[in-house]
């Protein structure tokens, strides 16, 4: 039986018998929760100085880059995909995320035009979560898929 190196075991949530998918899901949840909180806070701060759509764009752009890199290094570690190709491939997911979150935001603002940035942030959180599930699936199946030799 091969023992994991200290470098890998320090970052792993795995125990003997746990599958790669389980480890990936655990890391993705941790990174996703942190990203959702960061994005919500960044949106809320930016929203005080900019229109909703621009605050959403800026917060989503910053957090998506950080999220993709964290997932590349932790969730899908061991993948042969380098940073630049991973971020370029995640660009399509960024467009989808922006459309979904902006759509939710615009719909909410249509029915509640005088809503506060805090209320907008609360509406965006579920749409961030929905996008996260789609993001995990696409990243795992397309961007970081394991190639059999």
PDB file of C-alpha atoms in Angstrom:
ATOM      1  CA  UNK A   1       0.000   0.000   0.000  1.00  0.00           C
ATOM      2  CA  UNK A   2       1.385   3.369  -0.997  1.00  0.00           C
ATOM      3  CA  UNK A   3       1.439   6.167   1.584  1.00  0.00           C
ATOM      4  CA  UNK A   4       0.531   9.678   0.444  1.00  0.00           C
ATOM      5  CA  UNK A   5       3.320  12.201   0.633  1.00  0.00           C
ATOM      6  CA  UNK A   6       3.232  14.829   3.367  1.00  0.00           C
ATOM      7  CA  UNK A   7       2.643  17.499   0.725  1.00  0.00           C
ATOM      8  CA  UNK A   8      -0.530  15.847  -0.513  1.00  0.00           C
ATOM      9  CA  UNK A   9      -1.881  14.657   2.809  1.00  0.00           C
ATOM     10  CA  UNK A  10      -1.707  18.160   4.300  1.00  0.00           C
ATOM     11  CA  UNK A  11      -4.279  19.365   1.773  1.00  0.00           C
ATOM     12  CA  UNK A  12      -6.432  16.285   1.431  1.00  0.00           C
ATOM     13  CA  UNK A  13      -9.750  15.528   3.032  1.00  0.00           C
ATOM     14  CA  UNK A  14      -9.276  11.946   2.020  1.00  0.00           C
ATOM     15  CA  UNK A  15      -8.948   8.836   4.124  1.00  0.00           C
ATOM     16  CA  UNK A  16      -8.204   5.387   2.849  1.00  0.00           C
ATOM     17  CA  UNK A  17     -11.196   4.165   0.863  1.00  0.00           C
ATOM     18  CA  UNK A  18     -12.607   7.570  -0.044  1.00  0.00           C
ATOM     19  CA  UNK A  19     -13.080   8.161  -3.721  1.00  0.00           C
ATOM     20  CA  UNK A  20     -11.636  10.908  -5.848  1.00  0.00           C
ATOM     21  CA  UNK A  21     -15.162  12.217  -6.456  1.00  0.00           C
ATOM     22  CA  UNK A  22     -15.792  12.523  -2.705  1.00  0.00           C
ATOM     23  CA  UNK A  23     -12.558  14.455  -2.218  1.00  0.00           C
ATOM     24  CA  UNK A  24     -13.363  16.688  -5.175  1.00  0.00           C
ATOM     25  CA  UNK A  25     -16.875  17.397  -3.946  1.00  0.00           C
ATOM     26  CA  UNK A  26     -15.608  18.248  -0.456  1.00  0.00           C
ATOM     27  CA  UNK A  27     -12.973  20.653  -1.759  1.00  0.00           C
ATOM     28  CA  UNK A  28     -15.418  22.151  -4.236  1.00  0.00           C
ATOM     29  CA  UNK A  29     -17.959  22.788  -1.464  1.00  0.00           C
ATOM     30  CA  UNK A  30     -15.333  24.459   0.732  1.00  0.00           C
ATOM     31  CA  UNK A  31     -14.085  26.622  -2.137  1.00  0.00           C
ATOM     32  CA  UNK A  32     -17.641  27.291  -3.352  1.00  0.00           C
ATOM     33  CA  UNK A  33     -18.854  28.479   0.046  1.00  0.00           C
ATOM     34  CA  UNK A  34     -15.821  30.729   0.462  1.00  0.00           C
ATOM     35  CA  UNK A  35     -16.292  32.071  -3.079  1.00  0.00           C
ATOM     36  CA  UNK A  36     -20.009  32.718  -2.578  1.00  0.00           C
ATOM     37  CA  UNK A  37     -19.341  34.628   0.643  1.00  0.00           C
ATOM     38  CA  UNK A  38     -16.514  36.597  -0.986  1.00  0.00           C
ATOM     39  CA  UNK A  39     -18.601  37.387  -4.030  1.00  0.00           C
ATOM     40  CA  UNK A  40     -21.585  38.476  -1.969  1.00  0.00           C
ATOM     41  CA  UNK A  41     -19.435  40.741   0.206  1.00  0.00           C
ATOM     42  CA  UNK A  42     -17.591  42.198  -2.769  1.00  0.00           C
ATOM     43  CA  UNK A  43     -20.873  42.797  -4.605  1.00  0.00           C
ATOM     44  CA  UNK A  44     -22.369  44.492  -1.563  1.00  0.00           C
ATOM     45  CA  UNK A  45     -19.342  46.799  -1.186  1.00  0.00           C
ATOM     46  CA  UNK A  46     -19.142  47.632  -4.903  1.00  0.00           C
ATOM     47  CA  UNK A  47     -22.888  48.149  -5.109  1.00  0.00           C
ATOM     48  CA  UNK A  48     -22.593  51.274  -2.946  1.00  0.00           C
ATOM     49  CA  UNK A  49     -20.594  52.983  -5.746  1.00  0.00           C
ATOM     50  CA  UNK A  50     -21.741  51.349  -8.953  1.00  0.00           C
ATOM     51  CA  UNK A  51     -24.893  50.111 -10.691  1.00  0.00           C
ATOM     52  CA  UNK A  52     -26.002  46.536  -9.935  1.00  0.00           C
ATOM     53  CA  UNK A  53     -24.894  45.030 -13.240  1.00  0.00           C
ATOM     54  CA  UNK A  54     -21.381  46.508 -13.009  1.00  0.00           C
ATOM     55  CA  UNK A  55     -20.992  45.480  -9.368  1.00  0.00           C
ATOM     56  CA  UNK A  56     -22.050  41.959 -10.345  1.00  0.00           C
ATOM     57  CA  UNK A  57     -19.593  41.896 -13.266  1.00  0.00           C
ATOM     58  CA  UNK A  58     -16.642  43.091 -11.172  1.00  0.00           C
ATOM     59  CA  UNK A  59     -17.348  40.817  -8.200  1.00  0.00           C
ATOM     60  CA  UNK A  60     -17.941  37.810 -10.428  1.00  0.00           C
ATOM     61  CA  UNK A  61     -14.786  38.446 -12.448  1.00  0.00           C
ATOM     62  CA  UNK A  62     -12.517  38.730  -9.397  1.00  0.00           C
ATOM     63  CA  UNK A  63     -13.982  35.756  -7.576  1.00  0.00           C
ATOM     64  CA  UNK A  64     -14.135  33.541 -10.690  1.00  0.00           C
ATOM     65  CA  UNK A  65     -10.397  33.921 -11.302  1.00  0.00           C
ATOM     66  CA  UNK A  66      -9.604  33.087  -7.659  1.00  0.00           C
ATOM     67  CA  UNK A  67     -12.147  30.251  -7.596  1.00  0.00           C
ATOM     68  CA  UNK A  68     -10.789  28.665 -10.779  1.00  0.00           C
ATOM     69  CA  UNK A  69      -7.240  28.743  -9.480  1.00  0.00           C
ATOM     70  CA  UNK A  70      -8.235  27.323  -6.080  1.00  0.00           C
ATOM     71  CA  UNK A  71     -10.149  24.512  -7.793  1.00  0.00           C
ATOM     72  CA  UNK A  72      -7.255  23.832 -10.165  1.00  0.00           C
ATOM     73  CA  UNK A  73      -4.832  23.513  -7.254  1.00  0.00           C
ATOM     74  CA  UNK A  74      -7.020  21.754  -4.670  1.00  0.00           C
ATOM     75  CA  UNK A  75     -10.174  20.191  -6.107  1.00  0.00           C
ATOM     76  CA  UNK A  76      -8.659  18.907  -9.337  1.00  0.00           C
ATOM     77  CA  UNK A  77      -5.026  18.646  -8.272  1.00  0.00           C
ATOM     78  CA  UNK A  78      -3.080  16.196 -10.281  1.00  0.00           C
ATOM     79  CA  UNK A  79      -4.769  17.334 -13.485  1.00  0.00           C
ATOM     80  CA  UNK A  80      -2.449  18.014 -16.374  1.00  0.00           C
ATOM     81  CA  UNK A  81      -4.322  21.247 -17.196  1.00  0.00           C
ATOM     82  CA  UNK A  82      -2.104  24.287 -16.679  1.00  0.00           C
ATOM     83  CA  UNK A  83      -3.291  27.627 -15.301  1.00  0.00           C
ATOM     84  CA  UNK A  84      -3.842  29.577 -18.529  1.00  0.00           C
ATOM     85  CA  UNK A  85      -5.842  26.886 -20.372  1.00  0.00           C
ATOM     86  CA  UNK A  86      -7.896  26.254 -17.233  1.00  0.00           C
ATOM     87  CA  UNK A  87      -8.777  29.929 -16.886  1.00  0.00           C
ATOM     88  CA  UNK A  88      -9.564  30.274 -20.586  1.00  0.00           C
ATOM     89  CA  UNK A  89     -11.846  27.237 -20.474  1.00  0.00           C
ATOM     90  CA  UNK A  90     -13.538  28.635 -17.371  1.00  0.00           C
ATOM     91  CA  UNK A  91     -14.244  31.823 -19.335  1.00  0.00           C
ATOM     92  CA  UNK A  92     -17.315  30.243 -20.889  1.00  0.00           C
ATOM     93  CA  UNK A  93     -18.547  29.378 -17.428  1.00  0.00           C
ATOM     94  CA  UNK A  94     -17.976  32.995 -16.427  1.00  0.00           C
ATOM     95  CA  UNK A  95     -20.267  34.176 -19.238  1.00  0.00           C
ATOM     96  CA  UNK A  96     -22.953  31.694 -18.150  1.00  0.00           C
ATOM     97  CA  UNK A  97     -22.587  32.750 -14.509  1.00  0.00           C
ATOM     98  CA  UNK A  98     -22.831  36.421 -15.431  1.00  0.00           C
ATOM     99  CA  UNK A  99     -25.978  35.851 -17.502  1.00  0.00           C
ATOM    100  CA  UNK A 100     -27.690  33.815 -14.776  1.00  0.00           C
ATOM    101  CA  UNK A 101     -26.783  36.122 -11.888  1.00  0.00           C
ATOM    102  CA  UNK A 102     -27.518  39.307 -13.861  1.00  0.00           C
ATOM    103  CA  UNK A 103     -30.841  37.863 -14.988  1.00  0.00           C
ATOM    104  CA  UNK A 104     -31.794  37.143 -11.380  1.00  0.00           C
ATOM    105  CA  UNK A 105     -30.665  40.608 -10.367  1.00  0.00           C
ATOM    106  CA  UNK A 106     -32.532  42.383 -13.161  1.00  0.00           C
ATOM    107  CA  UNK A 107     -35.698  40.414 -12.476  1.00  0.00           C
ATOM    108  CA  UNK A 108     -35.515  41.275  -8.786  1.00  0.00           C
ATOM    109  CA  UNK A 109     -34.832  44.964  -9.555  1.00  0.00           C
ATOM    110  CA  UNK A 110     -37.807  44.989 -11.936  1.00  0.00           C
ATOM    111  CA  UNK A 111     -40.169  43.978  -9.129  1.00  0.00           C
ATOM    112  CA  UNK A 112     -38.319  45.817  -6.344  1.00  0.00           C
ATOM    113  CA  UNK A 113     -36.715  48.887  -7.965  1.00  0.00           C
ATOM    114  CA  UNK A 114     -35.913  50.575  -4.656  1.00  0.00           C
ATOM    115  CA  UNK A 115     -34.366  47.527  -2.999  1.00  0.00           C
ATOM    116  CA  UNK A 116     -31.202  47.874  -0.955  1.00  0.00           C
ATOM    117  CA  UNK A 117     -27.817  46.436  -1.955  1.00  0.00           C
ATOM    118  CA  UNK A 118     -28.203  43.988   0.937  1.00  0.00           C
ATOM    119  CA  UNK A 119     -31.508  42.701  -0.475  1.00  0.00           C
ATOM    120  CA  UNK A 120     -29.938  42.373  -3.920  1.00  0.00           C
ATOM    121  CA  UNK A 121     -27.070  40.412  -2.386  1.00  0.00           C
ATOM    122  CA  UNK A 122     -29.525  38.014  -0.738  1.00  0.00           C
ATOM    123  CA  UNK A 123     -31.181  37.425  -4.113  1.00  0.00           C
ATOM    124  CA  UNK A 124     -27.828  36.808  -5.803  1.00  0.00           C
ATOM    125  CA  UNK A 125     -26.668  34.147  -3.308  1.00  0.00           C
ATOM    126  CA  UNK A 126     -29.008  31.375  -4.588  1.00  0.00           C
ATOM    127  CA  UNK A 127     -28.082  32.152  -8.181  1.00  0.00           C
ATOM    128  CA  UNK A 128     -24.387  31.900  -7.225  1.00  0.00           C
ATOM    129  CA  UNK A 129     -25.166  28.483  -5.709  1.00  0.00           C
ATOM    130  CA  UNK A 130     -26.960  27.304  -8.866  1.00  0.00           C
ATOM    131  CA  UNK A 131     -24.058  28.411 -11.037  1.00  0.00           C
ATOM    132  CA  UNK A 132     -21.650  26.619  -8.670  1.00  0.00           C
ATOM    133  CA  UNK A 133     -23.338  23.258  -9.242  1.00  0.00           C
ATOM    134  CA  UNK A 134     -23.164  23.716 -13.020  1.00  0.00           C
ATOM    135  CA  UNK A 135     -19.569  24.934 -12.715  1.00  0.00           C
ATOM    136  CA  UNK A 136     -18.459  21.828 -10.783  1.00  0.00           C
ATOM    137  CA  UNK A 137     -20.053  19.529 -13.324  1.00  0.00           C
ATOM    138  CA  UNK A 138     -18.480  21.261 -16.330  1.00  0.00           C
ATOM    139  CA  UNK A 139     -15.073  21.666 -14.703  1.00  0.00           C
ATOM    140  CA  UNK A 140     -14.988  18.008 -13.670  1.00  0.00           C
ATOM    141  CA  UNK A 141     -16.327  16.541 -16.909  1.00  0.00           C
ATOM    142  CA  UNK A 142     -14.717  18.857 -19.471  1.00  0.00           C
ATOM    143  CA  UNK A 143     -11.926  21.091 -18.194  1.00  0.00           C
ATOM    144  CA  UNK A 144     -10.214  18.809 -15.666  1.00  0.00           C
ATOM    145  CA  UNK A 145     -11.350  15.412 -16.925  1.00  0.00           C
ATOM    146  CA  UNK A 146      -8.854  12.641 -16.425  1.00  0.00           C
ATOM    147  CA  UNK A 147      -7.428  11.319 -19.628  1.00  0.00           C
ATOM    148  CA  UNK A 148      -6.808   7.599 -19.715  1.00  0.00           C
ATOM    149  CA  UNK A 149      -3.460   6.540 -21.161  1.00  0.00           C
TER     150      UNK A 149
END
